[in-house]
Short mmCIF file of C-alpha atoms in Angstrom, two decimals:
data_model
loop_
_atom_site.label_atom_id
_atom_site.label_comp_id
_atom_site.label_asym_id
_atom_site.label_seq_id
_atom_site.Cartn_x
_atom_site.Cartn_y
_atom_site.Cartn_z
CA UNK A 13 18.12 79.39 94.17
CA UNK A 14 18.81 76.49 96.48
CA UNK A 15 22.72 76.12 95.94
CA UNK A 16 23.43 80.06 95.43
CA UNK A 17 21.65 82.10 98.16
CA UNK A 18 22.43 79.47 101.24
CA UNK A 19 26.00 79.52 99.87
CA UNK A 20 25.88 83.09 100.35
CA UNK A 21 24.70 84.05 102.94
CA UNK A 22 26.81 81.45 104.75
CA UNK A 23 30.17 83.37 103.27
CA UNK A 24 31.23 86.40 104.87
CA UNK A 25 33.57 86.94 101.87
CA UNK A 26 31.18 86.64 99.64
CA UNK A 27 28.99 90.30 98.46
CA UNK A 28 25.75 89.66 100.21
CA UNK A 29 27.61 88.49 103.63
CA UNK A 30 30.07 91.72 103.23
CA UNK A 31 26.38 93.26 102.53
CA UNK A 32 24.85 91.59 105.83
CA UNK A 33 27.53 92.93 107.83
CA UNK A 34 27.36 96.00 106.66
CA UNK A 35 23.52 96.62 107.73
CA UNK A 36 24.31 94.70 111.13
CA UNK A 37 27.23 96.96 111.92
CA UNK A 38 24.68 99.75 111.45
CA UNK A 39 21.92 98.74 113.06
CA UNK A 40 22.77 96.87 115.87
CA UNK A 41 24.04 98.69 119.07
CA UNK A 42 27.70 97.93 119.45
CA UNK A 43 27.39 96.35 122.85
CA UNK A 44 26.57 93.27 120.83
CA UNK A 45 29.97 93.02 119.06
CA UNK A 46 30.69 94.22 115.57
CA UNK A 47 28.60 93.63 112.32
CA UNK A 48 31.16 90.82 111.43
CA UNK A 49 31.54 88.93 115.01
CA UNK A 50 27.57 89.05 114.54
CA UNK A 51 27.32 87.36 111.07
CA UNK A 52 29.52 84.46 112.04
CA UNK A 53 28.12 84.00 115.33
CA UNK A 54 24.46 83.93 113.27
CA UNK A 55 26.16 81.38 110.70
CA UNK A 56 25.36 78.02 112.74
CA UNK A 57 21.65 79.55 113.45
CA UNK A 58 20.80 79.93 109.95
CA UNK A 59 18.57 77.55 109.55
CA UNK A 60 16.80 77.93 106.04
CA UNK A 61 20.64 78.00 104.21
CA UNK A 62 21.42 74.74 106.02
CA UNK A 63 17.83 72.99 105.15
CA UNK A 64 17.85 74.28 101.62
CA UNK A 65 21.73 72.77 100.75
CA UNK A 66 20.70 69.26 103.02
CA UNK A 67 17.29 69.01 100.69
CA UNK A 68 19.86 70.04 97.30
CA UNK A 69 22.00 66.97 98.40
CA UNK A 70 19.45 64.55 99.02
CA UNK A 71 17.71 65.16 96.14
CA UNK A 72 20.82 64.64 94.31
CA UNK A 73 21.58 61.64 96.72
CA UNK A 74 17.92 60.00 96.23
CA UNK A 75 17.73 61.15 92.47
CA UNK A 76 14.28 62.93 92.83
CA UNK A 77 12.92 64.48 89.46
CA UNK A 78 9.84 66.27 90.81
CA UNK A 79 7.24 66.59 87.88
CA UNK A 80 8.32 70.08 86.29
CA UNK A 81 12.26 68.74 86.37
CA UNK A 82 11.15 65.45 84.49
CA UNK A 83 9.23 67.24 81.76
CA UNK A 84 11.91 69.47 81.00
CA UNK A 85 15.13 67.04 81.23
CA UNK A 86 17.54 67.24 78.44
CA UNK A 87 15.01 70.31 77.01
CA UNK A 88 16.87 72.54 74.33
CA UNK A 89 19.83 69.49 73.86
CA UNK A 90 18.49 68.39 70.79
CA UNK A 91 18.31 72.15 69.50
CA UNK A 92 22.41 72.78 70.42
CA UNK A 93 23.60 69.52 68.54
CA UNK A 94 21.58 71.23 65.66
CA UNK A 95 22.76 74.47 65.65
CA UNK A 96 26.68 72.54 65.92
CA UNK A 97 25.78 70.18 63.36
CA UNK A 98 24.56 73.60 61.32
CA UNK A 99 27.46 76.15 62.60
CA UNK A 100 30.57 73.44 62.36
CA UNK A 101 30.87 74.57 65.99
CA UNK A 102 29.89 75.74 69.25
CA UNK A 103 31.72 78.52 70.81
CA UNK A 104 34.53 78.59 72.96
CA UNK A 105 34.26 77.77 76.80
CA UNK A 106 36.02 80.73 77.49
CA UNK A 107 33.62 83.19 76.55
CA UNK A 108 31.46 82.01 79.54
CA UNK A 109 34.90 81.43 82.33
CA UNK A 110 36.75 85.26 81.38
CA UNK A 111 33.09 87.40 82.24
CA UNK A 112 32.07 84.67 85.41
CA UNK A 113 36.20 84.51 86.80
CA UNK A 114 36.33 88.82 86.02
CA UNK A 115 33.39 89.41 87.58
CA UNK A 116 34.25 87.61 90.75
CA UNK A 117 38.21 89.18 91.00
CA UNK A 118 36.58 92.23 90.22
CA UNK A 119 34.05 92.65 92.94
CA UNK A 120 36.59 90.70 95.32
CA UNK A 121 39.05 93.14 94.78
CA UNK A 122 36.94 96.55 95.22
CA UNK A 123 35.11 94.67 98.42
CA UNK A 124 38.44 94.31 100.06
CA UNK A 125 39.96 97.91 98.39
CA UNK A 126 36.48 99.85 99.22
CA UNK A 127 36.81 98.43 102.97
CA UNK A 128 40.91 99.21 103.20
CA UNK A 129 39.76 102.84 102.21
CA UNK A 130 37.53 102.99 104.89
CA UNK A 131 38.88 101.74 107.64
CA UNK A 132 42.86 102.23 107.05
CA UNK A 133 43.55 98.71 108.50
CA UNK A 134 44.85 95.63 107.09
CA UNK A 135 42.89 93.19 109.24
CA UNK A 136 40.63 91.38 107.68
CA UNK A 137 37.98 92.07 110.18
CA UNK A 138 38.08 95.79 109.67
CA UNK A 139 38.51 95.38 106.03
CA UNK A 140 34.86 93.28 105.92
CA UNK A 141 33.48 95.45 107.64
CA UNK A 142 33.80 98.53 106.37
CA UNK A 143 33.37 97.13 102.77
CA UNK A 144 31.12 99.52 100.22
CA UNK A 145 28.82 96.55 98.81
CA UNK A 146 27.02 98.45 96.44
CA UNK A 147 30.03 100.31 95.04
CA UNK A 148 31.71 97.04 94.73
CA UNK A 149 28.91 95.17 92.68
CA UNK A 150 28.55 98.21 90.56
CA UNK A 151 31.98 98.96 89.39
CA UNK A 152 32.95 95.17 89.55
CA UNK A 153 29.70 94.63 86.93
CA UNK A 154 31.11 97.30 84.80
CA UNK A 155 34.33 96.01 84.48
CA UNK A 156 32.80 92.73 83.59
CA UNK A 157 31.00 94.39 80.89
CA UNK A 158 33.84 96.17 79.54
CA UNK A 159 36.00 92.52 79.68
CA UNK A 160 33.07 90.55 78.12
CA UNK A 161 32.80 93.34 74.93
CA UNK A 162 36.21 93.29 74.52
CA UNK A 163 36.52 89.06 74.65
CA UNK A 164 33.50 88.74 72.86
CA UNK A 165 33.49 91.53 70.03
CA UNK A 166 35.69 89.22 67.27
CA UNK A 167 32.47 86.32 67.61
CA UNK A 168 29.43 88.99 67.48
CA UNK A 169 28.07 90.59 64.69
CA UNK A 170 27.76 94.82 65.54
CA UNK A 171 24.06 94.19 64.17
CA UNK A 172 23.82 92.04 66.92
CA UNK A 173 24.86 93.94 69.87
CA UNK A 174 21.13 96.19 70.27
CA UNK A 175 19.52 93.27 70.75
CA UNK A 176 22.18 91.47 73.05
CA UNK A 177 22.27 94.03 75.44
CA UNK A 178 18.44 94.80 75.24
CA UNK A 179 17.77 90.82 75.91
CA UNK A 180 20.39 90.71 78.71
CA UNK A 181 19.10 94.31 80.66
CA UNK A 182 15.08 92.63 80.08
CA UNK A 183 16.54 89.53 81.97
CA UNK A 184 18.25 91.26 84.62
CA UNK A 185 15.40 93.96 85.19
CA UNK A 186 13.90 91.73 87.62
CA UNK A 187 16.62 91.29 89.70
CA UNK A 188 17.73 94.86 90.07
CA UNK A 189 13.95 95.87 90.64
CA UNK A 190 14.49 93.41 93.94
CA UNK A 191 17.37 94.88 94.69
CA UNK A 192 16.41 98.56 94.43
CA UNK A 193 13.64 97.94 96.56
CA UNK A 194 14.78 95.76 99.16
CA UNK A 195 17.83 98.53 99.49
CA UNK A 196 14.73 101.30 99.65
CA UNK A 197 12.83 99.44 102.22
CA UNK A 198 15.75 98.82 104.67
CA UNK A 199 15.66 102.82 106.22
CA UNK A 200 11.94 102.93 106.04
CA UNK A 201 11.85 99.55 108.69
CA UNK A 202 15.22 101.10 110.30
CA UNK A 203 14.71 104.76 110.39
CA UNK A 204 10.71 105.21 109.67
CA UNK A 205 8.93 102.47 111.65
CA UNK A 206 11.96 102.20 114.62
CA UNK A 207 11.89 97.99 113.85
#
């Protein structure tokens, strides 16, 4: 949470700054500049993103293991070298790099198509700024679903593949509750309560 969502919100390329500057180019009256000129002017004011990645560094710098992080170092290690010393080996690094490096060339690619569609320009500006975030993160996640069957189908058993998916849509659940709400609340503040 420290590292990802300051690093985020700090991009403009990135899906939650293309979201950002979608809501700003909505909701802010165009005699304040664009949705884009707004979210890098805001950049140097965002003070929580900058605090959080300073404290991720100096706790790195000064080594500090708060209490929960020294209980649970090196938890689970001791499990893996069991299940390689009982498997022969662990699986390939690749089955973690093709879904993480699709998923990002996927959404990347529909941001900047989704936003050429729109506005029919080739600047970059225009292109941001028109972007369709939730279209992108939707069709970019199912392409990376599609990509990660297909890589990982010859190392699964089909018995396992219920349970896989059930485990994986239990852990994201969460997240996309979050997300569903935080997208419904945005017109009731905007449209509902004038804020």
């Amino acid at each position: 949470d420290s590292t990802s969502a300051p690093v985020c919100i700090l991009m403009p390329i990135s899906s939650w700054g293309a979201y950002i500057i979608g809501v700003m180019d909505e909701a802010v009256p165009k005699s304040f500049g664009d949705g884009l000129f707004l979210f890098t002017s805001s950049i140097w004011s965002n003070y929580y993103a900058w605090f959080s990645l300073l404290a991720v560094f100096l706790t790195i710098f000064w080594q500090i293991n708060l209490p929960t992080m020294q209980k649970n170092i090196n938890v689970g290690v001791k499990d893996l070298l069991d299940k390689k010393h009982l498997y022969g080996k662990v699986s390939s690094i690749w089955l973690l790099i093709i879904p993480i490096l699709s998923l990002m060339i996927s959404i990347t690619a529909i941001l900047f198509w989704s936003g050429y569609k729109a506005s029919n320009d080739l600047t970059l500006i225009n292109i941001l700024a028109n972007t369709d975030t939730a279209f992108s993160l939707f069709y970019g996640g199912l392409i990376t679903i599609i990509i990660s069957i297909l890589v990982s189908i010859k190392h699964l058993r089909i018995s396992y593949t219920y349970e896989i998916l059930k485990r994986g849509f239990l852990s994201m659940l969460p997240a996309i509750i979050i997300l569903i709400l935080a997208w419904s609340i945005g017109p009731v503040i905007r449209d509902d309560m004038q804020t």
